[in-house]
GROMACS .gro file of C-alpha atoms in nm:
model
  235
    1MET     CA    1 -15.682 -16.477   6.242
    2THR     CA    2 -15.847 -16.743   6.448
    3SER     CA    3 -15.621 -16.939   6.680
    4ASN     CA    4 -15.835 -17.266   6.643
    5GLY     CA    5 -15.652 -17.559   6.524
    6LEU     CA    6 -15.365 -17.777   6.636
    7ILE     CA    7 -15.007 -17.613   6.657
    8ARG     CA    8 -14.767 -17.858   6.515
    9ASN     CA    9 -14.438 -17.673   6.537
   10ILE     CA   10 -14.378 -17.296   6.671
   11ILE     CA   11 -14.108 -17.064   6.719
   12CYS     CA   12 -14.216 -16.731   6.873
   13HIS     CA   13 -14.031 -16.462   7.067
   14ASN     CA   14 -14.331 -16.275   7.173
   15ILE     CA   15 -14.178 -15.946   7.108
   16GLU     CA   16 -14.388 -15.643   7.232
   17ALA     CA   17 -14.466 -15.400   6.937
   18PHE     CA   18 -14.364 -15.046   6.993
   19ASN     CA   19 -14.665 -14.832   6.892
   20GLN     CA   20 -14.612 -14.536   6.639
   21PRO     CA   21 -14.589 -14.203   6.842
   22GLU     CA   22 -14.800 -13.924   6.765
   23PRO     CA   23 -14.725 -13.682   6.617
   24THR     CA   24 -14.464 -13.859   6.396
   25ARG     CA   25 -14.143 -13.720   6.382
   26ASN     CA   26 -14.126 -13.833   5.997
   27ASN     CA   27 -14.411 -13.713   5.780
   28GLY     CA   28 -14.433 -14.054   5.621
   29GLY     CA   29 -14.426 -14.235   5.941
   30ASP     CA   30 -14.154 -14.357   6.201
   31CYS     CA   31 -14.192 -14.769   6.137
   32PHE     CA   32 -13.835 -14.819   6.066
   33ALA     CA   33 -13.743 -14.669   6.429
   34CYS     CA   34 -14.048 -14.844   6.598
   35ALA     CA   35 -13.943 -15.174   6.436
   36THR     CA   36 -13.582 -15.147   6.518
   37LEU     CA   37 -13.643 -15.021   6.872
   38ALA     CA   38 -13.874 -15.337   6.938
   39ALA     CA   39 -13.604 -15.566   6.794
   40LEU     CA   40 -13.353 -15.387   7.013
   41ARG     CA   41 -13.534 -15.404   7.317
   42TRP     CA   42 -13.579 -15.799   7.281
   43LEU     CA   43 -13.223 -15.845   7.198
   44TYR     CA   44 -13.078 -15.622   7.488
   45PRO     CA   45 -13.381 -15.589   7.762
   46GLU     CA   46 -13.124 -15.450   8.006
   47LYS     CA   47 -13.057 -15.149   7.791
   48LYS     CA   48 -13.386 -14.968   7.818
   49PHE     CA   49 -13.347 -14.811   7.465
   50LYS     CA   50 -13.566 -14.484   7.397
   51PHE     CA   51 -13.756 -14.404   7.074
   52ASP     CA   52 -13.567 -14.092   7.014
   53GLN     CA   53 -13.220 -14.261   7.077
   54VAL     CA   54 -13.297 -14.520   6.797
   55TRP     CA   55 -13.469 -14.271   6.557
   56ASP     CA   56 -13.168 -14.037   6.575
   57SER     CA   57 -12.945 -14.341   6.487
   58PHE     CA   58 -13.109 -14.333   6.135
   59ILE     CA   59 -12.941 -13.992   6.062
   60LEU     CA   60 -12.646 -14.057   5.852
   61THR     CA   61 -12.377 -13.824   5.735
   62GLN     CA   62 -12.268 -13.802   5.368
   63SER     CA   63 -11.926 -13.659   5.300
   64ASN     CA   64 -11.861 -13.471   4.980
   65PRO     CA   65 -11.537 -13.474   4.792
   66ASP     CA   66 -11.501 -13.103   4.842
   67GLY     CA   67 -11.487 -13.159   5.221
   68SER     CA   68 -11.845 -13.044   5.293
   69SER     CA   69 -12.101 -13.291   5.439
   70PHE     CA   70 -12.467 -13.298   5.514
   71GLU     CA   71 -12.697 -13.527   5.715
   72PHE     CA   72 -12.997 -13.709   5.596
   73LEU     CA   73 -13.253 -13.971   5.730
   74GLY     CA   74 -13.143 -14.317   5.622
   75ASN     CA   75 -13.499 -14.482   5.638
   76SER     CA   76 -13.410 -14.662   5.299
   77TRP     CA   77 -13.390 -15.043   5.256
   78LEU     CA   78 -13.050 -15.011   5.091
   79LEU     CA   79 -12.927 -14.800   5.381
   80TYR     CA   80 -13.046 -15.022   5.661
   81SER     CA   81 -12.693 -15.205   5.702
   82ARG     CA   82 -12.526 -14.868   5.726
   83VAL     CA   83 -12.782 -14.762   5.995
   84PHE     CA   84 -12.710 -15.099   6.196
   85GLU     CA   85 -12.340 -15.040   6.176
   86GLN     CA   86 -12.384 -14.681   6.344
   87ILE     CA   87 -12.626 -14.842   6.593
   88SER     CA   88 -12.370 -15.074   6.702
   89GLN     CA   89 -12.107 -14.826   6.743
   90LYS     CA   90 -12.325 -14.539   6.902
   91MET     CA   91 -12.505 -14.775   7.139
   92ASP     CA   92 -12.189 -14.974   7.213
   93LEU     CA   93 -12.348 -15.299   7.103
   94PRO     CA   94 -12.022 -15.489   6.972
   95ASP     CA   95 -12.224 -15.819   6.933
   96LEU     CA   96 -12.495 -15.675   6.729
   97SER     CA   97 -12.482 -15.848   6.393
   98TRP     CA   98 -12.701 -15.826   6.074
   99ARG     CA   99 -12.729 -15.985   5.728
  100ILE     CA  100 -12.970 -15.995   5.429
  101ASN     CA  101 -13.141 -16.313   5.339
  102SER     CA  102 -13.394 -16.344   5.057
  103CYS     CA  103 -13.609 -16.597   4.885
  104TYR     CA  104 -13.790 -16.444   4.572
  105PRO     CA  105 -14.054 -16.645   4.408
  106THR     CA  106 -14.116 -16.520   4.050
  107PHE     CA  107 -14.425 -16.302   3.982
  108THR     CA  108 -14.572 -16.485   3.661
  109GLY     CA  109 -14.822 -16.208   3.548
  110PHE     CA  110 -14.751 -16.024   3.232
  111GLY     CA  111 -14.413 -16.188   3.198
  112ARG     CA  112 -14.249 -15.952   3.470
  113THR     CA  113 -14.071 -16.007   3.796
  114ALA     CA  114 -14.123 -15.806   4.091
  115GLY     CA  115 -13.905 -15.845   4.397
  116ASN     CA  116 -14.184 -15.789   4.650
  117TRP     CA  117 -14.501 -15.931   4.485
  118ASN     CA  118 -14.436 -16.297   4.495
  119ARG     CA  119 -14.683 -16.524   4.328
  120ASP     CA  120 -14.523 -16.856   4.247
  121LYS     CA  121 -14.711 -17.055   4.508
  122GLY     CA  122 -14.472 -17.349   4.467
  123GLN     CA  123 -14.205 -17.149   4.655
  124TYR     CA  124 -14.393 -17.005   4.943
  125GLY     CA  125 -14.285 -17.314   5.180
  126GLU     CA  126 -13.917 -17.246   5.084
  127TYR     CA  127 -13.973 -16.856   5.210
  128TRP     CA  128 -14.136 -16.981   5.524
  129GLN     CA  129 -13.855 -17.236   5.598
  130LYS     CA  130 -13.603 -16.989   5.543
  131LEU     CA  131 -13.795 -16.724   5.797
  132CYS     CA  132 -13.797 -17.037   6.044
  133GLU     CA  133 -13.427 -17.072   6.023
  134ASP     CA  134 -13.336 -16.730   6.065
  135LEU     CA  135 -13.581 -16.690   6.378
  136LYS     CA  136 -13.386 -16.966   6.548
  137THR     CA  137 -13.104 -16.696   6.620
  138GLY     CA  138 -13.272 -16.356   6.564
  139VAL     CA  139 -13.539 -16.147   6.452
  140VAL     CA  140 -13.654 -16.046   6.085
  141ILE     CA  141 -13.709 -15.689   5.985
  142LEU     CA  142 -13.933 -15.694   5.657
  143SER     CA  143 -14.072 -15.424   5.423
  144ILE     CA  144 -14.449 -15.487   5.326
  145ASN     CA  145 -14.746 -15.308   5.205
  146LYS     CA  146 -14.913 -15.210   5.519
  147ASP     CA  147 -15.260 -15.225   5.414
  148GLY     CA  148 -15.244 -15.571   5.259
  149GLU     CA  149 -15.386 -15.438   4.944
  150GLY     CA  150 -15.232 -15.676   4.699
  151PRO     CA  151 -15.011 -15.624   4.417
  152TRP     CA  152 -15.190 -15.386   4.197
  153LYS     CA  153 -15.346 -15.044   4.266
  154ASN     CA  154 -15.475 -14.793   4.009
  155GLY     CA  155 -15.322 -14.994   3.735
  156ARG     CA  156 -14.971 -14.993   3.894
  157TRP     CA  157 -14.747 -15.217   4.111
  158ASN     CA  158 -14.858 -15.139   4.475
  159GLU     CA  159 -14.644 -14.960   4.738
  160ILE     CA  160 -14.402 -15.121   4.967
  161ASP     CA  161 -14.450 -14.866   5.244
  162HIS     CA  162 -14.408 -15.015   5.589
  163LEU     CA  163 -14.147 -15.166   5.807
  164VAL     CA  164 -14.244 -15.470   6.051
  165LEU     CA  165 -14.089 -15.734   6.241
  166ILE     CA  166 -14.132 -16.117   6.201
  167ASP     CA  167 -14.067 -16.279   6.526
  168GLY     CA  168 -14.259 -16.603   6.516
  169VAL     CA  169 -14.340 -16.872   6.253
  170ARG     CA  170 -14.567 -17.178   6.323
  171GLU     CA  171 -14.743 -17.457   6.157
  172ARG     CA  172 -15.089 -17.513   6.233
  173THR     CA  173 -15.355 -17.786   6.126
  174VAL     CA  174 -15.688 -17.611   6.061
  175PRO     CA  175 -16.028 -17.778   6.018
  176ILE     CA  176 -16.195 -17.714   5.679
  177ASP     CA  177 -16.536 -17.565   5.673
  178ASN     CA  178 -16.815 -17.755   5.575
  179MET     CA  179 -16.588 -18.095   5.565
  180PRO     CA  180 -16.611 -18.261   5.899
  181GLY     CA  181 -16.290 -18.446   5.985
  182ALA     CA  182 -16.100 -18.301   5.714
  183SER     CA  183 -15.811 -18.038   5.773
  184THR     CA  184 -15.529 -17.842   5.599
  185ILE     CA  185 -15.212 -17.710   5.713
  186ASN     CA  186 -15.129 -17.344   5.740
  187TRP     CA  187 -14.770 -17.204   5.732
  188GLU     CA  188 -14.800 -16.868   5.965
  189VAL     CA  189 -14.584 -16.581   6.065
  190ARG     CA  190 -14.627 -16.355   6.366
  191VAL     CA  191 -14.604 -15.993   6.247
  192VAL     CA  192 -14.506 -15.723   6.502
  193CYS     CA  193 -14.637 -15.408   6.375
  194SER     CA  194 -14.608 -15.026   6.505
  195ARG     CA  195 -14.965 -14.965   6.363
  196ASN     CA  196 -15.175 -15.306   6.407
  197GLY     CA  197 -14.993 -15.464   6.698
  198CYS     CA  198 -14.902 -15.830   6.684
  199VAL     CA  199 -15.117 -16.059   6.448
  200TRP     CA  200 -15.063 -16.403   6.290
  201LYS     CA  201 -15.089 -16.419   5.937
  202THR     CA  202 -15.055 -16.714   5.672
  203ILE     CA  203 -14.734 -16.713   5.459
  204TRP     CA  204 -15.004 -16.654   5.159
  205GLU     CA  205 -15.135 -16.340   5.338
  206LEU     CA  206 -14.800 -16.206   5.366
  207LEU     CA  207 -14.680 -16.260   5.017
  208ASP     CA  208 -14.986 -16.211   4.815
  209LEU     CA  209 -15.154 -15.918   5.007
  210HIS     CA  210 -14.850 -15.752   5.168
  211GLY     CA  211 -14.581 -15.790   4.913
  212ALA     CA  212 -14.300 -15.934   5.147
  213GLY     CA  213 -13.948 -15.976   4.965
  214ALA     CA  214 -13.602 -15.998   5.111
  215TRP     CA  215 -13.535 -15.926   5.472
  216HIS     CA  216 -13.277 -15.827   5.740
  217VAL     CA  217 -13.191 -16.047   6.031
  218LEU     CA  218 -13.086 -15.873   6.354
  219GLU     CA  219 -12.895 -16.108   6.607
  220LYS     CA  220 -12.634 -16.126   6.852
  221SER     CA  221 -12.341 -16.274   6.691
  222GLN     CA  222 -12.235 -16.651   6.790
  223ASN     CA  223 -12.550 -16.653   7.022
  224LYS     CA  224 -12.817 -16.934   6.975
  225LEU     CA  225 -13.124 -16.760   7.113
  226TYR     CA  226 -13.380 -17.041   7.046
  227LYS     CA  227 -13.419 -17.423   7.024
  228ASN     CA  228 -13.698 -17.539   6.812
  229HIS     CA  229 -13.968 -17.735   7.020
  230HIS     CA  230 -14.333 -17.874   6.976
  231GLU     CA  231 -14.638 -17.731   7.126
  232THR     CA  232 -14.985 -17.809   7.113
  233ASN     CA  233 -15.178 -17.477   7.205
  234SER     CA  234 -15.162 -17.144   7.037
  235PRO     CA  235 -14.934 -16.882   7.233
   0.00000   0.00000   0.00000
């Protein structure tokens, strides 16, 4: 995305992406560990966390009624809270906290509602504003469609297949092409991705093309990390 235009408001943590190692440890990719590692390195720069250390923290143990147990990889959205609890305990991070936030505009096509494919454009501002509030205290972990292919593929709902961080939001006044003196306002988010690096996207791109839904917030408890301010230049 071009950086032309006047930055009206910005929150940006400038987190460094951790690139996907090759070969991958997990056949489907290790974005879950890459995103979590990048977040933890920002929250605790003194800790010097390693990739394998974080990846191994996603290995959970399931106990059975007969006393037996087995291990499995907990890289599922519904298990992330359990993983974060394990990270807090194993890595001695008593002040690490996490919570889920959501803003689900309704998909109006075909009379259906899809959690990740949000199409009610009247609610996009609410989604962006909630991200703004959460980024004042922490960093957002979000599941998306990696390639930004939109909601439909081969006649079916498209996959949500990738984990990224959102570490920045900004409001930018952008000139309108072929209309001298006219401008529009873009609400934008900074995506930190293990495959594509760090890039600013509009909230419409995030929701319409990548299918963002609910998110986890990782933060230090009772710690205000950021105070909002105004800037006139793009970071």
